[in-house]
mmCIF file of C-alpha atoms in Angstrom:
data_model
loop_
_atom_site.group_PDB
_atom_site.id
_atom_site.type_symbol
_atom_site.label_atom_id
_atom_site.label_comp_id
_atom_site.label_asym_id
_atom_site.label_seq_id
_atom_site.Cartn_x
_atom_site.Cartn_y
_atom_site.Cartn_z
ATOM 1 C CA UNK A 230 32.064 91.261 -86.202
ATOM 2 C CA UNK A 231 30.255 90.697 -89.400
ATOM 3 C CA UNK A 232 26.738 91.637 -89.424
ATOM 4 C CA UNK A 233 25.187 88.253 -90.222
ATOM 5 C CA UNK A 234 27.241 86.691 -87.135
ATOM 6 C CA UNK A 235 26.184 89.539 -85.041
ATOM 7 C CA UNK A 236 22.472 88.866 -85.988
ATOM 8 C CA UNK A 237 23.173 85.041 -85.536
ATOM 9 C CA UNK A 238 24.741 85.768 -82.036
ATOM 10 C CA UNK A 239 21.758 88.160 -81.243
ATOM 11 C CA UNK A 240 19.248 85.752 -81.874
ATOM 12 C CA UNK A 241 21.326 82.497 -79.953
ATOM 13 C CA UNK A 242 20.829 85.539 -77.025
ATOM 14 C CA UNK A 243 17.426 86.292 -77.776
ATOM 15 C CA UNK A 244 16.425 82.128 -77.518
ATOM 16 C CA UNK A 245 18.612 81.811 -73.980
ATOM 17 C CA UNK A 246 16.603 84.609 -72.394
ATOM 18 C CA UNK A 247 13.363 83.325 -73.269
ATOM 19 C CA UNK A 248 14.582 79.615 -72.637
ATOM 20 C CA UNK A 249 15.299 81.504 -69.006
ATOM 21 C CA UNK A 250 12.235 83.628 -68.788
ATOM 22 C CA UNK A 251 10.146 80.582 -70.125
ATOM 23 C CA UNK A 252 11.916 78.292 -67.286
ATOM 24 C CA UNK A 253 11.253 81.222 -64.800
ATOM 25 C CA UNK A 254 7.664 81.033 -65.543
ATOM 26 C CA UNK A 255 7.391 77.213 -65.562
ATOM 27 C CA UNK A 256 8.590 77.098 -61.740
ATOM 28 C CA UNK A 257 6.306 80.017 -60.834
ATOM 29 C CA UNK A 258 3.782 78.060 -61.931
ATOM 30 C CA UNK A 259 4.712 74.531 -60.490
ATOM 31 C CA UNK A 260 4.574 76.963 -57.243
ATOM 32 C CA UNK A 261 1.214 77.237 -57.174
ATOM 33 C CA UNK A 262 0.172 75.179 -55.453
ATOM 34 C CA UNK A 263 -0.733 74.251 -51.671
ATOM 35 C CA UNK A 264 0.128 70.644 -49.365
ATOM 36 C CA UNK A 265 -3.234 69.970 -47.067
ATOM 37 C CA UNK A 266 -2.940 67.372 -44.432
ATOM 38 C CA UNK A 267 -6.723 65.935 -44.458
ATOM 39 C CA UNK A 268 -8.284 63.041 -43.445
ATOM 40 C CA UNK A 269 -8.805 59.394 -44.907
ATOM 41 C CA UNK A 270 -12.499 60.081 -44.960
ATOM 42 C CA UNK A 271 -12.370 62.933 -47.539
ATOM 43 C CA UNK A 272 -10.000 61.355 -49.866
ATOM 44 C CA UNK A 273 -11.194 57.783 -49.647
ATOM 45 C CA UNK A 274 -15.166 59.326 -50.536
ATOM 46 C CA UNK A 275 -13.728 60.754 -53.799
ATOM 47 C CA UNK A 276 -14.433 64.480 -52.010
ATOM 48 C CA UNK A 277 -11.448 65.923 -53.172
ATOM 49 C CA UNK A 278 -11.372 64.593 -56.819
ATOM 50 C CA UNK A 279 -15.034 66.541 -57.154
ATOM 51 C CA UNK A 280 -13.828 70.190 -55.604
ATOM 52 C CA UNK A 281 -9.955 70.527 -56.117
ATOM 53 C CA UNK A 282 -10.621 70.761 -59.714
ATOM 54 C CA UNK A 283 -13.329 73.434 -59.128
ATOM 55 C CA UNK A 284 -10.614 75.684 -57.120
ATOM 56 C CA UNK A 285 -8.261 75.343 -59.255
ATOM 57 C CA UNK A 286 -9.806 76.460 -62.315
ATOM 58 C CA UNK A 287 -11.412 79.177 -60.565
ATOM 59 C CA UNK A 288 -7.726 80.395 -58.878
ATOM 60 C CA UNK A 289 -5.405 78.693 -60.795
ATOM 61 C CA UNK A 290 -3.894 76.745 -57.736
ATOM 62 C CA UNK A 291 -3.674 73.336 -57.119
ATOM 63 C CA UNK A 292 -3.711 71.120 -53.932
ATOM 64 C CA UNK A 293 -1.597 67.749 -53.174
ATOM 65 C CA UNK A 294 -3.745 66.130 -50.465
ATOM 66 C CA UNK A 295 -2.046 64.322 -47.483
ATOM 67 C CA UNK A 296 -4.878 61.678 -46.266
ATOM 68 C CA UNK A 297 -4.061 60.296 -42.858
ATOM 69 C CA UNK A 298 -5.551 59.998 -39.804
ATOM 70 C CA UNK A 299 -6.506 63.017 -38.109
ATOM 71 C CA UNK A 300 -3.992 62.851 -35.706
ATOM 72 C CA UNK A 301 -1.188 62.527 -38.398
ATOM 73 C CA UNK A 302 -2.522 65.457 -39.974
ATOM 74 C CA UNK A 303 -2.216 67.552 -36.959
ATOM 75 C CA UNK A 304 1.341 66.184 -36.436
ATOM 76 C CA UNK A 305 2.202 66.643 -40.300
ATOM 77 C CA UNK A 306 1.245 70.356 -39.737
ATOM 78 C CA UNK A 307 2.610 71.526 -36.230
ATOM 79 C CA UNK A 308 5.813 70.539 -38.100
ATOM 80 C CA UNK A 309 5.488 72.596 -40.647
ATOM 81 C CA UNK A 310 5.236 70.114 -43.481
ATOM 82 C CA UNK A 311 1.803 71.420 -44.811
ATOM 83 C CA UNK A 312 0.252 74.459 -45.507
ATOM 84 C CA UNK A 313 -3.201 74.386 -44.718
ATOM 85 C CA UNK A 314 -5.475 71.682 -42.343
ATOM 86 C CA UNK A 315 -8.695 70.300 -42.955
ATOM 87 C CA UNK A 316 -10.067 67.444 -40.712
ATOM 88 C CA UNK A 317 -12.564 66.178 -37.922
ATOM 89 C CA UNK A 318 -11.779 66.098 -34.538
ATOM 90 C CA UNK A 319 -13.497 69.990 -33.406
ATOM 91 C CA UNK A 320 -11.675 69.611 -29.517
ATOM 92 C CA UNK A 321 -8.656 68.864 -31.409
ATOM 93 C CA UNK A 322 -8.615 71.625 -33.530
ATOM 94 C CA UNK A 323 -9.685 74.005 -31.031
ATOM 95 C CA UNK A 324 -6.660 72.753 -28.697
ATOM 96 C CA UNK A 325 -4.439 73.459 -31.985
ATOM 97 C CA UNK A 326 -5.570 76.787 -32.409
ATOM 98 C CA UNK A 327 -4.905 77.687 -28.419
ATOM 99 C CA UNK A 328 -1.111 76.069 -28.571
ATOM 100 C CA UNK A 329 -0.295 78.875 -31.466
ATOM 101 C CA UNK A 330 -0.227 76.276 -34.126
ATOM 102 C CA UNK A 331 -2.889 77.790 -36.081
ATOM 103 C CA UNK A 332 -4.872 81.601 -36.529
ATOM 104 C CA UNK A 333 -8.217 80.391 -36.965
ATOM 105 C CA UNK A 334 -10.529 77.252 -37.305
ATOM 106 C CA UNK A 335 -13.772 77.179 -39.316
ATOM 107 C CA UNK A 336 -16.511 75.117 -39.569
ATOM 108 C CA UNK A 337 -16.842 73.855 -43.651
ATOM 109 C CA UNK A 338 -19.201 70.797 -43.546
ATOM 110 C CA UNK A 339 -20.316 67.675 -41.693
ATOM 111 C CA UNK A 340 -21.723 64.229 -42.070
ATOM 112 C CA UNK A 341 -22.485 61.539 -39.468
ATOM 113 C CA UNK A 342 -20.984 58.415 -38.010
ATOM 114 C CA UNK A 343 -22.648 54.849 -38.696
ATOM 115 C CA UNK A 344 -22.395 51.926 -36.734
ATOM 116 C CA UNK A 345 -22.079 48.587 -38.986
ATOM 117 C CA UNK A 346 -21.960 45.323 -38.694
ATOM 118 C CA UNK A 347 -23.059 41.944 -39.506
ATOM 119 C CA UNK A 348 -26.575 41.855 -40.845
ATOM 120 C CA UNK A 349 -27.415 39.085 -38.437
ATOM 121 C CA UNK A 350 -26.925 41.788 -35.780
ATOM 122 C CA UNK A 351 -25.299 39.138 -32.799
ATOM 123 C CA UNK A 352 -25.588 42.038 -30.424
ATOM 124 C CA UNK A 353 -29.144 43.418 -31.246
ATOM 125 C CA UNK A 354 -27.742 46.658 -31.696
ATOM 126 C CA UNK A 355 -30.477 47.514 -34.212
ATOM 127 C CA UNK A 356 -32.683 48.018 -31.208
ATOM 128 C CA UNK A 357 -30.728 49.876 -29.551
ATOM 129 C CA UNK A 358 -32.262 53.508 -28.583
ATOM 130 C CA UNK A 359 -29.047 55.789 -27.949
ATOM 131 C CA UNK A 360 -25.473 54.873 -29.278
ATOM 132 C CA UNK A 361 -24.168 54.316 -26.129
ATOM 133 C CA UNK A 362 -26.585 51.673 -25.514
ATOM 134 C CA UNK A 363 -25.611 50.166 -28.798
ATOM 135 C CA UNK A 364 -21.991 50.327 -27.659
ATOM 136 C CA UNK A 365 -22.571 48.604 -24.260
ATOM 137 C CA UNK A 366 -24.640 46.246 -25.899
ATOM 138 C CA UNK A 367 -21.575 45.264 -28.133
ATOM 139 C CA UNK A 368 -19.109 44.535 -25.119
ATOM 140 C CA UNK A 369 -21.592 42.961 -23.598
ATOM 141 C CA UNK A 370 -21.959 40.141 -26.272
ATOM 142 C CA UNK A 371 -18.484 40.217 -26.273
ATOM 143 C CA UNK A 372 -18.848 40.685 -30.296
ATOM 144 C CA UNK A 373 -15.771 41.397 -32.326
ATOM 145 C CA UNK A 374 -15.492 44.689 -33.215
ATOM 146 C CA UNK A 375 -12.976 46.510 -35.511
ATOM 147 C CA UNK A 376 -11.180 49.675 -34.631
ATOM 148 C CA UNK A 377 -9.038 51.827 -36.753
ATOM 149 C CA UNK A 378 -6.933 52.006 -33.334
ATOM 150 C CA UNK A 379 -4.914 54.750 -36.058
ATOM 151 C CA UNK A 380 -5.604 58.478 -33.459
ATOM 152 C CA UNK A 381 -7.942 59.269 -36.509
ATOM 153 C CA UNK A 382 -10.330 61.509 -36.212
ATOM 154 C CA UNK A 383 -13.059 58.763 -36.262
ATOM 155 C CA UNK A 384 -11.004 56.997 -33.721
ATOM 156 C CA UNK A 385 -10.687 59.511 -31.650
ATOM 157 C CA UNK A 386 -15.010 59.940 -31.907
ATOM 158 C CA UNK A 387 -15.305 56.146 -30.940
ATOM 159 C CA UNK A 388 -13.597 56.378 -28.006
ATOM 160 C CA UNK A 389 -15.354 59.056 -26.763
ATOM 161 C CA UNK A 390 -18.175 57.111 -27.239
ATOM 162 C CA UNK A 391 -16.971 54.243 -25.312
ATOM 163 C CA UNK A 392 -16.404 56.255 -22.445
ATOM 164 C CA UNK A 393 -19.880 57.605 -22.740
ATOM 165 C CA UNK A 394 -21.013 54.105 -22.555
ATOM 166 C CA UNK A 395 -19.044 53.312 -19.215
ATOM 167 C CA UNK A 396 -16.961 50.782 -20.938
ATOM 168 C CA UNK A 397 -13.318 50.386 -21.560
ATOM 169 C CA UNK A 398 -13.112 48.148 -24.819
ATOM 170 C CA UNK A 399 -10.314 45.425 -24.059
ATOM 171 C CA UNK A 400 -9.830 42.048 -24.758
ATOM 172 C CA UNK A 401 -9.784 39.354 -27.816
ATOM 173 C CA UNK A 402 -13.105 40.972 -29.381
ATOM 174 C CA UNK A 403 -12.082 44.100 -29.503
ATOM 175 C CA UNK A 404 -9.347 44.398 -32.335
ATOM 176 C CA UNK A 405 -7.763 47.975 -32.607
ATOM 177 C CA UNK A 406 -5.729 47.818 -35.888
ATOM 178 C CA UNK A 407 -4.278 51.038 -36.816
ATOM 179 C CA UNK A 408 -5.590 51.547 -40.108
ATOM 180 C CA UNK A 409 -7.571 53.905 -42.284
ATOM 181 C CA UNK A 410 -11.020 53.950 -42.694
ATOM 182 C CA UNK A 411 -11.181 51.750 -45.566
ATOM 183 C CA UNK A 412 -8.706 49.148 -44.763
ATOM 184 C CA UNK A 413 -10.938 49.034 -41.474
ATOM 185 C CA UNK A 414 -14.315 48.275 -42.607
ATOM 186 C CA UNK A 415 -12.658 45.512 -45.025
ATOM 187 C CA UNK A 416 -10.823 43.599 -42.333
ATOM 188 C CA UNK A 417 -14.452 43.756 -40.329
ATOM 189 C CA UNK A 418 -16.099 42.482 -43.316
ATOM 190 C CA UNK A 419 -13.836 39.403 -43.111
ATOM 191 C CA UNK A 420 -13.975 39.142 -39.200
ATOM 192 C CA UNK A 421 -17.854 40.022 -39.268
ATOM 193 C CA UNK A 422 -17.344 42.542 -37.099
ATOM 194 C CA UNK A 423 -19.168 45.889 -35.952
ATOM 195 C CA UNK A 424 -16.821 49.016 -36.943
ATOM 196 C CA UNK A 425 -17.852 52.392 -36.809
ATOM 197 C CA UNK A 426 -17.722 54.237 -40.068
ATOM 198 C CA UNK A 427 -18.207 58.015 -41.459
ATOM 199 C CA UNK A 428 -20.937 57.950 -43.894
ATOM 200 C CA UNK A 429 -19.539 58.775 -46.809
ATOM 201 C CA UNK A 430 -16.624 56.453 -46.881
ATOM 202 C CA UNK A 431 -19.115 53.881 -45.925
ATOM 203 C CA UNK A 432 -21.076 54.774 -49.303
ATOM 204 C CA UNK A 433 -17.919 54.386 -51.084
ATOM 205 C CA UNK A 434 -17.233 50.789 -50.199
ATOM 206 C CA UNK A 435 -17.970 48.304 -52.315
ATOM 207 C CA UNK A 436 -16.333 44.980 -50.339
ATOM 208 C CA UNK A 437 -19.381 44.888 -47.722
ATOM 209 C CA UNK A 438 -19.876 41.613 -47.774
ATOM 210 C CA UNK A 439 -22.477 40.444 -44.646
ATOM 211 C CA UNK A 440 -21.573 44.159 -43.401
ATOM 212 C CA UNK A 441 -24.986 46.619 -43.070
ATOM 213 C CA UNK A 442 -25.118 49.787 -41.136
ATOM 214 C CA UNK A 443 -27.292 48.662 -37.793
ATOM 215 C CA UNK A 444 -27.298 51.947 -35.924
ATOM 216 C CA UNK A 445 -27.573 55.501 -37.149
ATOM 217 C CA UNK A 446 -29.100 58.740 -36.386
ATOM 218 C CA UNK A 447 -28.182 59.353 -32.585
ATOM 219 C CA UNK A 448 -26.801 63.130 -32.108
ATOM 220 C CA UNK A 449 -23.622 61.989 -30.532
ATOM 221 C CA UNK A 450 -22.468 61.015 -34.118
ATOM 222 C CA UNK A 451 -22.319 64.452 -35.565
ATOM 223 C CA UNK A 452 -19.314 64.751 -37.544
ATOM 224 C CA UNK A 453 -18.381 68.256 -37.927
ATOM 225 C CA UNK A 454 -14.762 69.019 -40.582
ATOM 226 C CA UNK A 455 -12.710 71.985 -39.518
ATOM 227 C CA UNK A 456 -10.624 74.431 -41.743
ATOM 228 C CA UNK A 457 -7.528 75.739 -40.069
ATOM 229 C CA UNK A 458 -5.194 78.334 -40.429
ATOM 230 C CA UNK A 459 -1.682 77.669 -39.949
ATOM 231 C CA UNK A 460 0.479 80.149 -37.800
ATOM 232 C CA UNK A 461 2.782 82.292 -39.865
ATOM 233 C CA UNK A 462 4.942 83.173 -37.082
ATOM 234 C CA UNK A 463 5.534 79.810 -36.150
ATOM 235 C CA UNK A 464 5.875 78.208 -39.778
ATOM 236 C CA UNK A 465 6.865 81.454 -41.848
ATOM 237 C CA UNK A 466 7.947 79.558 -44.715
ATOM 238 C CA UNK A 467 4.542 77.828 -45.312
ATOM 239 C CA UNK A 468 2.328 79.094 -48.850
ATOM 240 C CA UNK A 469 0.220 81.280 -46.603
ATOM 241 C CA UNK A 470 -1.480 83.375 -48.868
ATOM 242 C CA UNK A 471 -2.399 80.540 -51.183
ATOM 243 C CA UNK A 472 -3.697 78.965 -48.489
ATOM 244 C CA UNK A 473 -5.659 81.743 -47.365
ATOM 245 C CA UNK A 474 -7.208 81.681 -50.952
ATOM 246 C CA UNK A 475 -8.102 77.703 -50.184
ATOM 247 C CA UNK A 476 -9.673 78.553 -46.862
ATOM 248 C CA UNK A 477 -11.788 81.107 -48.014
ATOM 249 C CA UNK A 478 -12.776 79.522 -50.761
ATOM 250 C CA UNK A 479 -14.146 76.535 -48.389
ATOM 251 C CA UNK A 480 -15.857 78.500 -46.924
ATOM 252 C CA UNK A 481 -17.423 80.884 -49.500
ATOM 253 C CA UNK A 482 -20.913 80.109 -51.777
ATOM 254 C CA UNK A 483 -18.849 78.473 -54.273
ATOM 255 C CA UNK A 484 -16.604 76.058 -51.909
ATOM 256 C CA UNK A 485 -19.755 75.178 -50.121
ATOM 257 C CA UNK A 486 -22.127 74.751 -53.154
ATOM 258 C CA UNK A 487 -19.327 72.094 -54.853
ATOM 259 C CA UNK A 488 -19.816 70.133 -51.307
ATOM 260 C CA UNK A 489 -23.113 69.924 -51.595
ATOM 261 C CA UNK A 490 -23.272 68.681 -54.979
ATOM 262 C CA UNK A 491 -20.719 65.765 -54.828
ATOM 263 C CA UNK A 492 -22.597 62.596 -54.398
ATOM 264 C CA UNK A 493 -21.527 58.838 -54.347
ATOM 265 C CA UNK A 494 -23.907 56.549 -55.948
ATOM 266 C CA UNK A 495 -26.976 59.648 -56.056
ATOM 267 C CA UNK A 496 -26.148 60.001 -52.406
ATOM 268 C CA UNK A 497 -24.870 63.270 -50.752
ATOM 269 C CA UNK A 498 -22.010 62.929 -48.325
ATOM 270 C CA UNK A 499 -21.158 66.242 -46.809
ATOM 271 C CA UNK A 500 -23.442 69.104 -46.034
ATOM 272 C CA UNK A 501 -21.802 72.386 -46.021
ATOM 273 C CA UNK A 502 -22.339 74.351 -42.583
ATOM 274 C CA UNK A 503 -19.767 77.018 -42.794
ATOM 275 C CA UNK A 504 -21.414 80.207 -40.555
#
């Protein structure tokens, strides 16, 4: 073969394998990252749009959040269709972790639980001493009240809370719609209704109309976020190490310091409590 065709030949060789190698790298890279099945509450607040970024300059690994109610999320991952966990609902995850779905579950951060409604207060929540009080008060009026009705996380929370209260929320004012958080509180700004609300998602809305947060403070809405763990031996084909770099990341002085400093409108949302 004459030379200059053999160089021409070399070099056409030379372009494929680094066209290949090049390609190669590309999907390495596109691997990197993680699925987390997380809650409506984080995502809706902007949470996620503050720290992601932070973790994945610091370990070059991205995450593609799943929001959903926290009992999608747990459904999402005991299939096997994400590889890490990261939502509200501490009896939940602890049940999770004991049915061999997950390793281990970690406390990252927590806010609290607001009850809202119309600033009229019909019920007289507002003087209301415990939150079960408010809630009886609310059934007792008979005022409408909007409920994600969705197994979230938060709906899960409010029922408890019913129950506390020795009532079982039925008829026309009680309106369980089976939405997210922020769908919720604008279909009970429309309805002046009362709706229970995480904090920060209720910082986040703008559409509040008449809506005002009436009750607050009580102890019995703590609302603690848990990191999980998924099982390896049940879900081997999950990003397990890269999500072992996410976890431990939430939980380490520079996961819990980008918590602390996201804010909505001067306001901090989460406070980091990892032990």
């Amino acid at each position: 073969m004459p030379l200059n065709k053999t160089k021409t030949a070399i070099t056409i060789l030379g372009l494929g394998l680094g066209m290949v190698l090049s390609l190669g790298s590309q999907a390495q890279d596109d691997e990197r990252y993680i699925t987390l099945a997380s809650t409506t509450s984080t995502e809706q607040s902007g949470l996620f749009d503050a720290i992601i970024p932070q973790f994945r300059d610091t370990t070059g690994i991205d995450v593609h959040v799943v929001a959903v109610g926290t009992g999608q999320a747990f459904e999402i991952a005991r299939r096997g269709d994400a590889d890490s966990l990261l939502v509200h609902d501490t009896a939940g995850e602890e049940q999770f972790v004991a049915d061999g779905y997950a390793t281990e579950r970690r406390d990252v951060m927590v806010n609290d639980f607001v009850i809202i409604g119309p600033s009229d207060d019909p019920a007289g929540i507002g003087e209301a001493d415990t939150v079960d009080e408010a809630f009886s008060m609310i059934a007792e009026a008979e005022a409408p009240f909007a409920s994600r009705g969705d197994d979230s996380g938060t709906n899960r929370a409010e029922l408890r809370l019913w129950e506390s209260a020795g009532v079982e929320p039925n008829g026309e004012w009680y309106r369980e719609l089976g939405s997210g958080m922020g769908p919720t509180l604008n279909t009970a700004a429309g309805m002046d209704a009362y709706v229970m609300s995480d904090r920060a998602t209720w910082v986040a809305f703008d559409n509040r109309q008449n809506l005002a947060i009436l009750f607050e403070g009580d102890e019995a809405l703590f609302n603690q976020y848990g990191s999980l763990l998924l099982s390896e031996e049940r879900h081997p084909h999950l990003k397990h190490d890269l999500a072992q770099q996410w976890h431990e990341w939430l939980l380490s002085e520079a996961g819990q310091q980008a918590m602390a400093d996201f804010e909505v409108k001067g306001q901090q949302l989460f406070f980091p409590n990892a032990k």
